[in-house]
Amino acid sequence: MNKILLTLALILSIVVFGQSEDSKSKTMGFFISPNVQIGYNLGNSIKDNQNNDSPYYQQYVAPYLPNDFTYGIGVVGGYHIFRFFALGTGIRYNFIANDQHLLNWIIQPKFYLGKDDWKGFIELEYGKQFNHSNVNNAEHYGLKIGYQDAFSKRLNNEIGVFIYTQNYKLSGATFIGLSFGATIFSNKKYTVYRND
């Protein structure tokens, strides 16, 4: 039994410490990624289908309607598992309307396209509200397409176009907009600046 454990430990150490420089640079390792967003509401079917002057609309519908614009700020931490895939989780604040300040816990799988420091990406997002606001238990689903570029040894910047749906009681919205962010990561050999 001891010989088997010793053999497994030896194989594991060869795999972990015997990587080439090239294989070390394929992933970022652990990362943290703050970002900001601004988006436009593509429309709200309730706004279009209701009599805006009715008492029901004014009392029960209007307080839940989102603004035409939204903005948000968030931070995600995670691990870049494979060259083409990273998984993160974090929190996001979104301002939807005057009484709708939503704090969401989010899960964010991210798929990378490209091999060099300039990488396109496709990012999926699911968020669930955890604070109390004019609305509660809201959730959203999102898609972002963009690219990241190396800025230094441990820093990437990124820009993307997003679309996400925000669903909650009596209303909801679909926002499209721009996202700007940065990623700080643990693997200093990931970018072209690795030898600086």
Tab-separated table of C-alpha atoms in Angstrom:
chain	number	residue	atom	x	y	z
A	1	MET	CA	0.000	0.000	0.000
A	2	ASN	CA	2.847	2.368	0.867
A	3	LYS	CA	4.477	1.694	-2.523
A	4	ILE	CA	1.233	2.564	-4.311
A	5	LEU	CA	0.893	5.826	-2.363
A	6	LEU	CA	4.536	6.692	-3.015
A	7	THR	CA	4.093	6.003	-6.750
A	8	LEU	CA	0.949	8.168	-6.905
A	9	ALA	CA	2.697	10.987	-5.035
A	10	LEU	CA	5.648	10.789	-7.439
A	11	ILE	CA	3.361	10.894	-10.514
A	12	LEU	CA	1.414	13.828	-9.069
A	13	SER	CA	4.584	15.803	-8.346
A	14	ILE	CA	5.862	15.190	-11.890
A	15	VAL	CA	2.568	16.421	-13.352
A	16	VAL	CA	2.397	19.499	-11.112
A	17	PHE	CA	6.035	20.592	-11.125
A	18	GLY	CA	7.089	19.246	-14.495
A	19	GLN	CA	4.949	21.523	-16.643
A	20	SER	CA	6.606	23.423	-19.459
A	21	GLU	CA	6.596	27.205	-19.530
A	22	ASP	CA	4.079	27.090	-22.374
A	23	SER	CA	1.566	24.970	-20.472
A	24	LYS	CA	1.783	27.239	-17.438
A	25	SER	CA	0.634	30.212	-19.496
A	26	LYS	CA	-2.658	28.762	-20.765
A	27	THR	CA	-4.846	29.865	-17.861
A	28	MET	CA	-5.030	32.844	-15.523
A	29	GLY	CA	-5.386	30.747	-12.376
A	30	PHE	CA	-7.432	32.452	-9.673
A	31	PHE	CA	-8.920	35.785	-10.692
A	32	ILE	CA	-11.014	38.674	-9.466
A	33	SER	CA	-12.875	40.829	-11.962
A	34	PRO	CA	-14.642	44.118	-11.134
A	35	ASN	CA	-16.852	45.647	-13.846
A	36	VAL	CA	-19.392	48.365	-14.596
A	37	GLN	CA	-22.383	48.254	-16.940
A	38	ILE	CA	-24.827	50.659	-18.526
A	39	GLY	CA	-27.836	49.413	-20.451
A	40	TYR	CA	-31.006	50.472	-22.237
A	41	ASN	CA	-34.421	48.901	-21.681
A	42	LEU	CA	-35.522	47.407	-24.997
A	43	GLY	CA	-39.162	47.564	-23.982
A	44	ASN	CA	-41.770	46.457	-21.535
A	45	SER	CA	-44.893	44.693	-22.746
A	46	ILE	CA	-46.868	45.909	-19.724
A	47	LYS	CA	-46.172	49.539	-20.632
A	48	ASP	CA	-47.490	48.907	-24.117
A	49	ASN	CA	-50.572	46.888	-23.140
A	50	GLN	CA	-51.992	48.825	-20.194
A	51	ASN	CA	-54.110	51.940	-19.831
A	52	ASN	CA	-51.564	54.224	-18.154
A	53	ASP	CA	-54.285	56.355	-16.515
A	54	SER	CA	-56.188	53.502	-14.852
A	55	PRO	CA	-56.094	53.329	-11.016
A	56	TYR	CA	-54.917	49.683	-11.179
A	57	TYR	CA	-51.998	50.655	-13.396
A	58	GLN	CA	-51.006	53.573	-11.164
A	59	GLN	CA	-51.228	51.596	-7.916
A	60	TYR	CA	-50.050	48.105	-8.816
A	61	VAL	CA	-48.085	48.269	-12.057
A	62	ALA	CA	-46.322	51.631	-12.320
A	63	PRO	CA	-44.269	51.269	-9.095
A	64	TYR	CA	-42.662	48.106	-10.515
A	65	LEU	CA	-41.791	49.398	-13.966
A	66	PRO	CA	-38.089	49.776	-14.742
A	67	ASN	CA	-36.522	52.928	-16.114
A	68	ASP	CA	-35.415	53.186	-19.696
A	69	PHE	CA	-31.788	52.981	-18.552
A	70	THR	CA	-30.019	50.856	-15.972
A	71	TYR	CA	-26.543	50.810	-14.594
A	72	GLY	CA	-24.683	48.292	-12.500
A	73	ILE	CA	-21.428	47.497	-10.787
A	74	GLY	CA	-20.183	44.103	-9.768
A	75	VAL	CA	-17.267	41.938	-8.818
A	76	VAL	CA	-16.669	38.281	-9.673
A	77	GLY	CA	-14.017	35.927	-8.355
A	78	GLY	CA	-13.242	32.525	-9.766
A	79	TYR	CA	-10.816	30.153	-11.404
A	80	HIS	CA	-9.732	29.798	-15.044
A	81	ILE	CA	-10.018	26.002	-15.258
A	82	PHE	CA	-9.151	25.279	-18.893
A	83	ARG	CA	-7.735	27.439	-21.676
A	84	PHE	CA	-11.279	27.880	-23.024
A	85	PHE	CA	-13.314	27.964	-19.792
A	86	ALA	CA	-13.478	29.838	-16.482
A	87	LEU	CA	-16.085	29.777	-13.734
A	88	GLY	CA	-16.800	32.609	-11.327
A	89	THR	CA	-19.259	33.812	-8.721
A	90	GLY	CA	-19.818	37.147	-7.046
A	91	ILE	CA	-22.241	40.001	-6.450
A	92	ARG	CA	-23.755	42.679	-8.663
A	93	TYR	CA	-25.660	45.856	-7.817
A	94	ASN	CA	-28.172	47.059	-10.431
A	95	PHE	CA	-30.162	50.268	-10.379
A	96	ILE	CA	-33.403	49.511	-12.234
A	97	ALA	CA	-35.683	52.326	-11.013
A	98	ASN	CA	-35.946	54.777	-8.104
A	99	ASP	CA	-37.167	52.133	-5.661
A	100	GLN	CA	-35.485	49.184	-7.317
A	101	HIS	CA	-31.921	48.788	-6.117
A	102	LEU	CA	-31.128	45.132	-6.657
A	103	LEU	CA	-28.237	43.227	-5.099
A	104	ASN	CA	-27.753	39.923	-6.879
A	105	TRP	CA	-25.639	36.881	-6.177
A	106	ILE	CA	-24.382	35.762	-9.585
A	107	ILE	CA	-22.861	32.689	-11.221
A	108	GLN	CA	-20.796	33.328	-14.317
A	109	PRO	CA	-19.404	30.656	-16.664
A	110	LYS	CA	-17.109	32.160	-19.302
A	111	PHE	CA	-15.905	30.661	-22.590
A	112	TYR	CA	-12.739	32.015	-24.237
A	113	LEU	CA	-12.131	32.159	-27.977
A	114	GLY	CA	-8.569	32.556	-29.246
A	115	LYS	CA	-5.127	31.444	-28.122
A	116	ASP	CA	-3.044	34.577	-27.588
A	117	ASP	CA	-3.362	37.462	-25.158
A	118	TRP	CA	-6.146	38.995	-27.221
A	119	LYS	CA	-9.105	36.736	-26.491
A	120	GLY	CA	-12.734	36.962	-27.411
A	121	PHE	CA	-15.180	35.582	-24.866
A	122	ILE	CA	-18.780	34.549	-24.395
A	123	GLU	CA	-20.066	34.936	-20.863
A	124	LEU	CA	-23.299	33.590	-19.396
A	125	GLU	CA	-24.759	34.939	-16.180
A	126	TYR	CA	-27.464	33.969	-13.725
A	127	GLY	CA	-28.332	36.276	-10.851
A	128	LYS	CA	-30.669	36.004	-7.862
A	129	GLN	CA	-31.651	38.990	-5.711
A	130	PHE	CA	-30.771	38.727	-2.024
A	131	ASN	CA	-31.689	42.185	-0.686
A	132	HIS	CA	-35.123	43.714	0.030
A	133	SER	CA	-36.330	46.467	-2.285
A	134	ASN	CA	-39.533	47.566	-3.971
A	135	VAL	CA	-39.334	44.140	-5.604
A	136	ASN	CA	-38.088	40.898	-4.073
A	137	ASN	CA	-36.897	37.539	-5.361
A	138	ALA	CA	-35.948	38.994	-8.744
A	139	GLU	CA	-33.638	37.014	-10.965
A	140	HIS	CA	-31.876	37.655	-14.234
A	141	TYR	CA	-30.272	35.754	-17.090
A	142	GLY	CA	-27.590	37.357	-19.187
A	143	LEU	CA	-25.286	36.924	-22.149
A	144	LYS	CA	-22.182	38.990	-22.838
A	145	ILE	CA	-19.900	38.902	-25.878
A	146	GLY	CA	-16.633	40.785	-25.852
A	147	TYR	CA	-12.864	40.658	-25.787
A	148	GLN	CA	-10.044	41.024	-23.310
A	149	ASP	CA	-6.581	42.400	-23.865
A	150	ALA	CA	-3.449	42.080	-21.737
A	151	PHE	CA	-2.546	45.240	-19.872
A	152	SER	CA	0.316	43.984	-17.709
A	153	LYS	CA	1.734	40.827	-16.136
A	154	ARG	CA	-1.308	40.198	-13.922
A	155	LEU	CA	-3.987	42.446	-15.409
A	156	ASN	CA	-6.375	42.249	-18.366
A	157	ASN	CA	-8.950	44.796	-19.403
A	158	GLU	CA	-12.147	43.846	-21.165
A	159	ILE	CA	-15.080	45.356	-22.987
A	160	GLY	CA	-18.290	43.640	-23.998
A	161	VAL	CA	-21.855	43.985	-25.204
A	162	PHE	CA	-24.461	42.400	-22.948
A	163	ILE	CA	-28.122	41.536	-23.041
A	164	TYR	CA	-30.023	40.355	-19.987
A	165	THR	CA	-33.566	39.873	-18.827
A	166	GLN	CA	-34.657	41.024	-15.387
A	167	ASN	CA	-37.783	39.231	-14.147
A	168	TYR	CA	-39.860	40.069	-11.111
A	169	LYS	CA	-43.451	40.441	-9.934
A	170	LEU	CA	-45.756	42.341	-12.318
A	171	SER	CA	-42.962	43.438	-14.594
A	172	GLY	CA	-39.598	42.763	-16.105
A	173	ALA	CA	-37.260	44.167	-18.680
A	174	THR	CA	-34.696	43.248	-21.272
A	175	PHE	CA	-31.612	45.433	-21.179
A	176	ILE	CA	-28.872	45.742	-23.780
A	177	GLY	CA	-25.714	47.700	-23.170
A	178	LEU	CA	-21.969	47.964	-22.664
A	179	SER	CA	-19.780	46.471	-19.962
A	180	PHE	CA	-16.257	47.548	-19.007
A	181	GLY	CA	-14.054	45.607	-16.644
A	182	ALA	CA	-10.627	44.476	-15.552
A	183	THR	CA	-9.321	41.110	-14.405
A	184	ILE	CA	-6.539	40.665	-11.854
A	185	PHE	CA	-5.169	37.105	-11.802
A	186	SER	CA	-2.616	34.916	-10.065
A	187	ASN	CA	-0.635	33.414	-12.972
A	188	LYS	CA	2.011	35.974	-13.930
A	189	LYS	CA	3.020	33.883	-16.960
A	190	TYR	CA	-0.373	34.250	-18.671
A	191	THR	CA	0.252	37.384	-20.761
A	192	VAL	CA	2.957	38.598	-23.166
A	193	TYR	CA	4.364	40.646	-20.279
A	194	ARG	CA	5.388	37.446	-18.428
A	195	ASN	CA	9.114	38.036	-19.024
A	196	ASP	CA	9.157	41.676	-17.918
